[in-house]
mmCIF file with all atom_site columns, C-alpha atoms in Angstrom:
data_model
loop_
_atom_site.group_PDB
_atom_site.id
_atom_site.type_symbol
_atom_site.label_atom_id
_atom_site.label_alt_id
_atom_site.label_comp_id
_atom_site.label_asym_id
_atom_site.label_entity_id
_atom_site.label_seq_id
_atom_site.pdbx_PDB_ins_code
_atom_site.Cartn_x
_atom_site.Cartn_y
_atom_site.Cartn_z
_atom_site.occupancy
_atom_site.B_iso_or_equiv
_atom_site.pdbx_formal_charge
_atom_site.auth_seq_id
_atom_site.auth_comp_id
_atom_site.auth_asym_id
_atom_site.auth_atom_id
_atom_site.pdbx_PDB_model_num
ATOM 1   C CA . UNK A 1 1   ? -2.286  4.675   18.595  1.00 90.00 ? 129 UNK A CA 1
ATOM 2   C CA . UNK A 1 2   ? -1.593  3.237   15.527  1.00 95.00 ? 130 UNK A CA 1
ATOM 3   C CA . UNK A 1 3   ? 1.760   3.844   13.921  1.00 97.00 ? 131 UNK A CA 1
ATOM 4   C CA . UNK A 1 4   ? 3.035   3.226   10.042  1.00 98.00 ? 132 UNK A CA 1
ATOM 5   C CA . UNK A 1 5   ? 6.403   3.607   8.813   1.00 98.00 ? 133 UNK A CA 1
ATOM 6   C CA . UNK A 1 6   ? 7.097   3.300   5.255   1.00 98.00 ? 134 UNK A CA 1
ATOM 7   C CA . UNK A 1 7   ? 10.680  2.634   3.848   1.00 97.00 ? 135 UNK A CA 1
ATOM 8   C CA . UNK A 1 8   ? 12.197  1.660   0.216   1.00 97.00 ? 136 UNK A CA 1
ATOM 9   C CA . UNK A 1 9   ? 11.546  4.774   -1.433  1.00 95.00 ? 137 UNK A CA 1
ATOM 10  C CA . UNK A 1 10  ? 13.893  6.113   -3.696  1.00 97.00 ? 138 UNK A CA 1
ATOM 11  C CA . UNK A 1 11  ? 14.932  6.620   -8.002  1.00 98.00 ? 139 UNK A CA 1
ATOM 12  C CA . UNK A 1 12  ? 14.501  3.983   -10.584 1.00 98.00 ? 140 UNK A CA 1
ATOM 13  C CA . UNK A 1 13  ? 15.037  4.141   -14.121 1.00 98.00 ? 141 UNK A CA 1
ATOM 14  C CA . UNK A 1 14  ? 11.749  3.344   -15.864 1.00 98.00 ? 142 UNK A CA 1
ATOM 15  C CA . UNK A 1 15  ? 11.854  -0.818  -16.652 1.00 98.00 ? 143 UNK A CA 1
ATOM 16  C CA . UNK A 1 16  ? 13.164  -1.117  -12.790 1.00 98.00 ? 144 UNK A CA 1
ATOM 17  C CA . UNK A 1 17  ? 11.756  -2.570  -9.558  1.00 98.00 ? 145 UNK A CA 1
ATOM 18  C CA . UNK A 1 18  ? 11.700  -1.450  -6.135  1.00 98.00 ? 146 UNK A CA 1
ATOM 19  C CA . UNK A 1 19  ? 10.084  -2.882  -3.149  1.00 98.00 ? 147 UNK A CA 1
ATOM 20  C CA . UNK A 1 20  ? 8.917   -0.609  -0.430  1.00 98.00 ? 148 UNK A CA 1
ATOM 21  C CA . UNK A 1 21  ? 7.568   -2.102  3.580   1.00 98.00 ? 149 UNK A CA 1
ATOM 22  C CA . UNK A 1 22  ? 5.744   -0.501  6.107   1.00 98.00 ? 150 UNK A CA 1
ATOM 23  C CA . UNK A 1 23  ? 6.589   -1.120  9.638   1.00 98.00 ? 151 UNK A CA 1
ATOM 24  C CA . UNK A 1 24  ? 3.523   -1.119  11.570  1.00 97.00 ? 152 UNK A CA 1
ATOM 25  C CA . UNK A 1 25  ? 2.931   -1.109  15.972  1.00 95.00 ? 153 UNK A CA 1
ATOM 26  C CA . UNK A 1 26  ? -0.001  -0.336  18.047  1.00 93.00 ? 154 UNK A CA 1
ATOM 27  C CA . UNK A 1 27  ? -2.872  -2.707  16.884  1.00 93.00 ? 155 UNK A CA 1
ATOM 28  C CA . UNK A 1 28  ? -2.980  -6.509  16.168  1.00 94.00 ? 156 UNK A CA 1
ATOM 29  C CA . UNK A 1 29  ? -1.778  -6.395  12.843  1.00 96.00 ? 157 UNK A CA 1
ATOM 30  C CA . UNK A 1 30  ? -3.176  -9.765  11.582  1.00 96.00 ? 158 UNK A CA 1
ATOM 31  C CA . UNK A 1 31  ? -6.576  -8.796  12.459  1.00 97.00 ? 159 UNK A CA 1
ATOM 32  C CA . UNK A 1 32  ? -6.539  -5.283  9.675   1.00 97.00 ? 160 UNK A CA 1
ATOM 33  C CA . UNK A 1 33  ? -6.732  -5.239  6.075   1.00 97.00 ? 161 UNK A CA 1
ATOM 34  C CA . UNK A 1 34  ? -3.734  -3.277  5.122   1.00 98.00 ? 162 UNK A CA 1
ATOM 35  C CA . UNK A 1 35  ? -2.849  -1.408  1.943   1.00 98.00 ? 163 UNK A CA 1
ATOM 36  C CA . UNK A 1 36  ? -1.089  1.326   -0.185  1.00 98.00 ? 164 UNK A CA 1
ATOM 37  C CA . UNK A 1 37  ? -1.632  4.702   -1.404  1.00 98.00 ? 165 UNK A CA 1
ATOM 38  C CA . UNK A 1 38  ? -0.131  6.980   -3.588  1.00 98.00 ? 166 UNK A CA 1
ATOM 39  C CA . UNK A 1 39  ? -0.555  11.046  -4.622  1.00 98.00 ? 167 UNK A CA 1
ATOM 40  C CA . UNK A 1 40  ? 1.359   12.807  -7.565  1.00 96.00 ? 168 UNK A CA 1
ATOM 41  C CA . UNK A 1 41  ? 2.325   15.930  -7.469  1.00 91.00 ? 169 UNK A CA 1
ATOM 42  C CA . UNK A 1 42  ? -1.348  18.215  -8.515  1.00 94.00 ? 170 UNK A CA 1
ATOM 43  C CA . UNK A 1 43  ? -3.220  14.797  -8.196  1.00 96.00 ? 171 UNK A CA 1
ATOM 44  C CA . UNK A 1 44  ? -5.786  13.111  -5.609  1.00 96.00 ? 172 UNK A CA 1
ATOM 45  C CA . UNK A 1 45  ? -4.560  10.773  -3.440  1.00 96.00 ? 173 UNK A CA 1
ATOM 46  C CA . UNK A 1 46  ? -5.167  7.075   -5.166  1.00 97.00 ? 174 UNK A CA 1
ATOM 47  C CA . UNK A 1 47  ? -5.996  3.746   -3.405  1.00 97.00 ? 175 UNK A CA 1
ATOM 48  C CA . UNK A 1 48  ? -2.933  1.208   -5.319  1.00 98.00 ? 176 UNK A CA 1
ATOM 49  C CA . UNK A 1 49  ? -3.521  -2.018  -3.505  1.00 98.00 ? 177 UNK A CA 1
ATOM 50  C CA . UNK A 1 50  ? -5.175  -3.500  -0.409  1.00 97.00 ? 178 UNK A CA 1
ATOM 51  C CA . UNK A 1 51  ? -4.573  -7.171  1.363   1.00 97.00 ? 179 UNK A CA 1
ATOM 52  C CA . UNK A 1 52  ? -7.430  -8.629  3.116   1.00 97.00 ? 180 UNK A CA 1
ATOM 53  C CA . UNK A 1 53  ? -6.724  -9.328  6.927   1.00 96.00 ? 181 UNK A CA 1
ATOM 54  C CA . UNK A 1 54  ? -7.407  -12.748 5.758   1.00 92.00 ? 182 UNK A CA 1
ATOM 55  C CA . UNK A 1 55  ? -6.885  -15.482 3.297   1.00 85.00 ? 183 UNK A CA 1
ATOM 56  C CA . UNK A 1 56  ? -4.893  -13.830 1.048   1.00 87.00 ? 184 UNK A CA 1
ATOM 57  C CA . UNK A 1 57  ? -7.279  -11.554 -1.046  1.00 95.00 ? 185 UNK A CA 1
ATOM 58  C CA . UNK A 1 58  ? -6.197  -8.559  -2.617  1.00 96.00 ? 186 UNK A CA 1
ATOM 59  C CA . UNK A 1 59  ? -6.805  -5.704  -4.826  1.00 96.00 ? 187 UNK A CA 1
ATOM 60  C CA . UNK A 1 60  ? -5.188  -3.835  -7.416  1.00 97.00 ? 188 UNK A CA 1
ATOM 61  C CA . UNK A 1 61  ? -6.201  -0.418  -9.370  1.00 97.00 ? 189 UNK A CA 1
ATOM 62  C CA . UNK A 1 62  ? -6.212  -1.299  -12.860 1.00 97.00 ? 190 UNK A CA 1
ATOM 63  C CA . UNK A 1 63  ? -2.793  0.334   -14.122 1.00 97.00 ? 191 UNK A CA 1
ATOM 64  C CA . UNK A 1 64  ? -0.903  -1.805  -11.646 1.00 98.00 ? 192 UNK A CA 1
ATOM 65  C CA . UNK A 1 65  ? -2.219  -4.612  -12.235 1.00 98.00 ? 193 UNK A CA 1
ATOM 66  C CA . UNK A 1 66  ? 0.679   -7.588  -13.712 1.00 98.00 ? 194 UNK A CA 1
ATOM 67  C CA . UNK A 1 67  ? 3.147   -5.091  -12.339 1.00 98.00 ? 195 UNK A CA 1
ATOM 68  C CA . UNK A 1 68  ? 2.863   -4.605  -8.709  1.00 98.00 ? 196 UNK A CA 1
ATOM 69  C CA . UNK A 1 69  ? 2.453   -6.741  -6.103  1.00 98.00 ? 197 UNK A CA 1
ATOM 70  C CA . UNK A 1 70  ? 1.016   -6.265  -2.205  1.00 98.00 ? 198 UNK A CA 1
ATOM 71  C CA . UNK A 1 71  ? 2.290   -8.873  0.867   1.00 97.00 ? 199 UNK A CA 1
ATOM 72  C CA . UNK A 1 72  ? 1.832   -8.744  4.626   1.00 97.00 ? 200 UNK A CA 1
ATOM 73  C CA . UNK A 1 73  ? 3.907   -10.851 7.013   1.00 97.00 ? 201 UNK A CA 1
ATOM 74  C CA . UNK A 1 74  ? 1.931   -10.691 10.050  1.00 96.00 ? 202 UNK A CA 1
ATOM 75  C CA . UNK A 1 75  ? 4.811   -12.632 12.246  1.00 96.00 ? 203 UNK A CA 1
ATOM 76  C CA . UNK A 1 76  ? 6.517   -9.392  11.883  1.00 97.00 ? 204 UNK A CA 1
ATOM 77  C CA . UNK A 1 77  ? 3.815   -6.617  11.698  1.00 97.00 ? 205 UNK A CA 1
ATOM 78  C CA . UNK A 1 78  ? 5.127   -5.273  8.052   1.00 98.00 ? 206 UNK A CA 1
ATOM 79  C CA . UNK A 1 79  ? 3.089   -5.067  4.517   1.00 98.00 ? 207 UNK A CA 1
ATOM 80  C CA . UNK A 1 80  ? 5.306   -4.930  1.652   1.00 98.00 ? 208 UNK A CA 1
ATOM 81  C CA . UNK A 1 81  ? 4.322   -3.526  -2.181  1.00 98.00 ? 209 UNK A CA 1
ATOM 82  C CA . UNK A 1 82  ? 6.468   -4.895  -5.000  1.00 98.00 ? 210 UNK A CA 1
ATOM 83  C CA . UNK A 1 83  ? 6.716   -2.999  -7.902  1.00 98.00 ? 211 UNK A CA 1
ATOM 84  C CA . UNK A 1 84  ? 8.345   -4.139  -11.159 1.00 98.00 ? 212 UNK A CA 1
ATOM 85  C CA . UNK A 1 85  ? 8.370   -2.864  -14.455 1.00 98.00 ? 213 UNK A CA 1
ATOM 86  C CA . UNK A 1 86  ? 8.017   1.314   -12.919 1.00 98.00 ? 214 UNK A CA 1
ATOM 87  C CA . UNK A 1 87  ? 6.825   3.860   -15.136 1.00 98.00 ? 215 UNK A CA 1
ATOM 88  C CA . UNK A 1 88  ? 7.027   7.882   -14.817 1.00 97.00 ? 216 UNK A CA 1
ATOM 89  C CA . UNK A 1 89  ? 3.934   8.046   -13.939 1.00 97.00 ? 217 UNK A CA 1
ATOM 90  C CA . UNK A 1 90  ? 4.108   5.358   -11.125 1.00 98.00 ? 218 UNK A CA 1
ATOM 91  C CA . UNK A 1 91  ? 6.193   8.493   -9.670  1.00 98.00 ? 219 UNK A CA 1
ATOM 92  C CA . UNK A 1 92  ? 4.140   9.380   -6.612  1.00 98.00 ? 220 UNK A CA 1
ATOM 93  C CA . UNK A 1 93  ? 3.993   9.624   -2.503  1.00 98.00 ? 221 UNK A CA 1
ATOM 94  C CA . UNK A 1 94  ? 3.614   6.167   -1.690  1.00 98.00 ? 222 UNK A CA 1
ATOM 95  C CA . UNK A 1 95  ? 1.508   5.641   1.861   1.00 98.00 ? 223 UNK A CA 1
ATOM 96  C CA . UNK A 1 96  ? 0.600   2.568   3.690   1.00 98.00 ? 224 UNK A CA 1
ATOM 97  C CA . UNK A 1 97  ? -2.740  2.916   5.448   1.00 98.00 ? 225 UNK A CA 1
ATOM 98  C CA . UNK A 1 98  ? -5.090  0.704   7.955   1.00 97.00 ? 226 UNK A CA 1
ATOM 99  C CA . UNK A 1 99  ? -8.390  -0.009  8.246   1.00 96.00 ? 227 UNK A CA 1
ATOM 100 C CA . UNK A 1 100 ? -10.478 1.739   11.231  1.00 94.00 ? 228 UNK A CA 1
ATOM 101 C CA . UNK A 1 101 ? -12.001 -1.379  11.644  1.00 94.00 ? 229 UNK A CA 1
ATOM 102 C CA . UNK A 1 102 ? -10.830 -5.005  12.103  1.00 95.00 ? 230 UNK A CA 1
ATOM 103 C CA . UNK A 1 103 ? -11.670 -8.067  10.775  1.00 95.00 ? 231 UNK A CA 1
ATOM 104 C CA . UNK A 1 104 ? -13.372 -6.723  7.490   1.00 93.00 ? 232 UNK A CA 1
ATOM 105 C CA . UNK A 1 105 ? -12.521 -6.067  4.231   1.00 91.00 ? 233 UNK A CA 1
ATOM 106 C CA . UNK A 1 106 ? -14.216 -3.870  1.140   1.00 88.00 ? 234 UNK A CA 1
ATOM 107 C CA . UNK A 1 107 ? -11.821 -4.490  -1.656  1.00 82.00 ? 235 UNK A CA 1
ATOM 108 C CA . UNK A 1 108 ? -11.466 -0.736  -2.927  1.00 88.00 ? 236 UNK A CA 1
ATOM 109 C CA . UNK A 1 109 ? -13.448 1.174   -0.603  1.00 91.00 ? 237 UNK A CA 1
ATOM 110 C CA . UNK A 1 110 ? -10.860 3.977   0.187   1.00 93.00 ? 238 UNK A CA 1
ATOM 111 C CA . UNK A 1 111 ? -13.060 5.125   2.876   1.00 94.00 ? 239 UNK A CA 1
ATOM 112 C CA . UNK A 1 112 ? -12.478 2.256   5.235   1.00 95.00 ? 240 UNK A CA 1
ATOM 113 C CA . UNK A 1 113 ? -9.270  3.006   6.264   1.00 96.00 ? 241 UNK A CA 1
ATOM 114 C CA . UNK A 1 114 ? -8.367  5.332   9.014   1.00 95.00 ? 242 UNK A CA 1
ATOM 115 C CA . UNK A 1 115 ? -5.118  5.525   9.423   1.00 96.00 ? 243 UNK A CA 1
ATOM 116 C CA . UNK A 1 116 ? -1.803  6.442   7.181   1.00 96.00 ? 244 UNK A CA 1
ATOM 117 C CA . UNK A 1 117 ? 1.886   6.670   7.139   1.00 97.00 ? 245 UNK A CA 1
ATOM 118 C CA . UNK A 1 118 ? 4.061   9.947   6.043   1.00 96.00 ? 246 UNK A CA 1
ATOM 119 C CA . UNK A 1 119 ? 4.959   8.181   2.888   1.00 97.00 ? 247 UNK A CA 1
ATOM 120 C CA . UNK A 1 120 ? 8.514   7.586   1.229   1.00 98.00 ? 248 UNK A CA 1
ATOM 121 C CA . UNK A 1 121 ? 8.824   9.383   -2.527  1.00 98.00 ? 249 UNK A CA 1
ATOM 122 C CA . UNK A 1 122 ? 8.961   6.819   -5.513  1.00 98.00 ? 250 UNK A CA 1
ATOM 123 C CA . UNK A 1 123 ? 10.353  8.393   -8.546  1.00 98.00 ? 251 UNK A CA 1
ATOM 124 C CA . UNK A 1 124 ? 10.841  6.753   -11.988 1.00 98.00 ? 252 UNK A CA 1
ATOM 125 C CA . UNK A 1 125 ? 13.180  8.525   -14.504 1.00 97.00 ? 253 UNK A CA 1
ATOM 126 C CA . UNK A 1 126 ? 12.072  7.958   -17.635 1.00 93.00 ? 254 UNK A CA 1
#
């Protein structure tokens, strides 16, 4: 059973950075694409960022791209999202999620992944 733990959360002024990780335990990390999602209050959940499982490749929805930045450190089972330059409407449920499948990666496809954290609340003050 795959577990996620996200942590970092918390109240920024807008202009401000935070950095948020999700622990992760109960697959072989290095073998999943990883990545983040977020859902504002009234709003559909929204695919932010995903990491390949390999080589480094990533992608970003369009308003955080420049601003936010996704990392995995497979020797200790975490993904991280950097976010600099916050705005209020970056205010959201932030969730990291796992593919269903390993070894494979579909850049944006939100429907590849199968599993999710609770989330940890971002919120930007404007």
């Amino acid at each position: 059973q795959v577990q996620l733990v996200e942590s970092g959360g918390g109240l920024v002024q807008a202009g401000g950075s935070l950095n948020i990780s999700c622990a992760t335990s109960g697959h072989t990390f290095s073998r999943y694409t990883m990545g983040w999602f977020r859902q504002a209050p009234g709003k559909e959940r929204e695919l932010v960022a995903t990491i390949a499982w390999i080589g480094g490749v990533t992608y970003y929805t369009e308003s955080v791209k420049g601003r936010f930045e996704i990392s995995r450190d497979n020797a200790k089972n975490t993904l991280h999202l950097q976010m600099n330059s916050l705005k209020p409407e970056d205010t959201a449920v932030y969730s990291c999620a796992s593919y269903s499948s390993p070894n494979t990666y579909y850049s944006s496809n939100p429907n590849a992944f199968g599993s999710w954290g609770q989330g940890t609340q971002v919120t930007v003050s404007s």
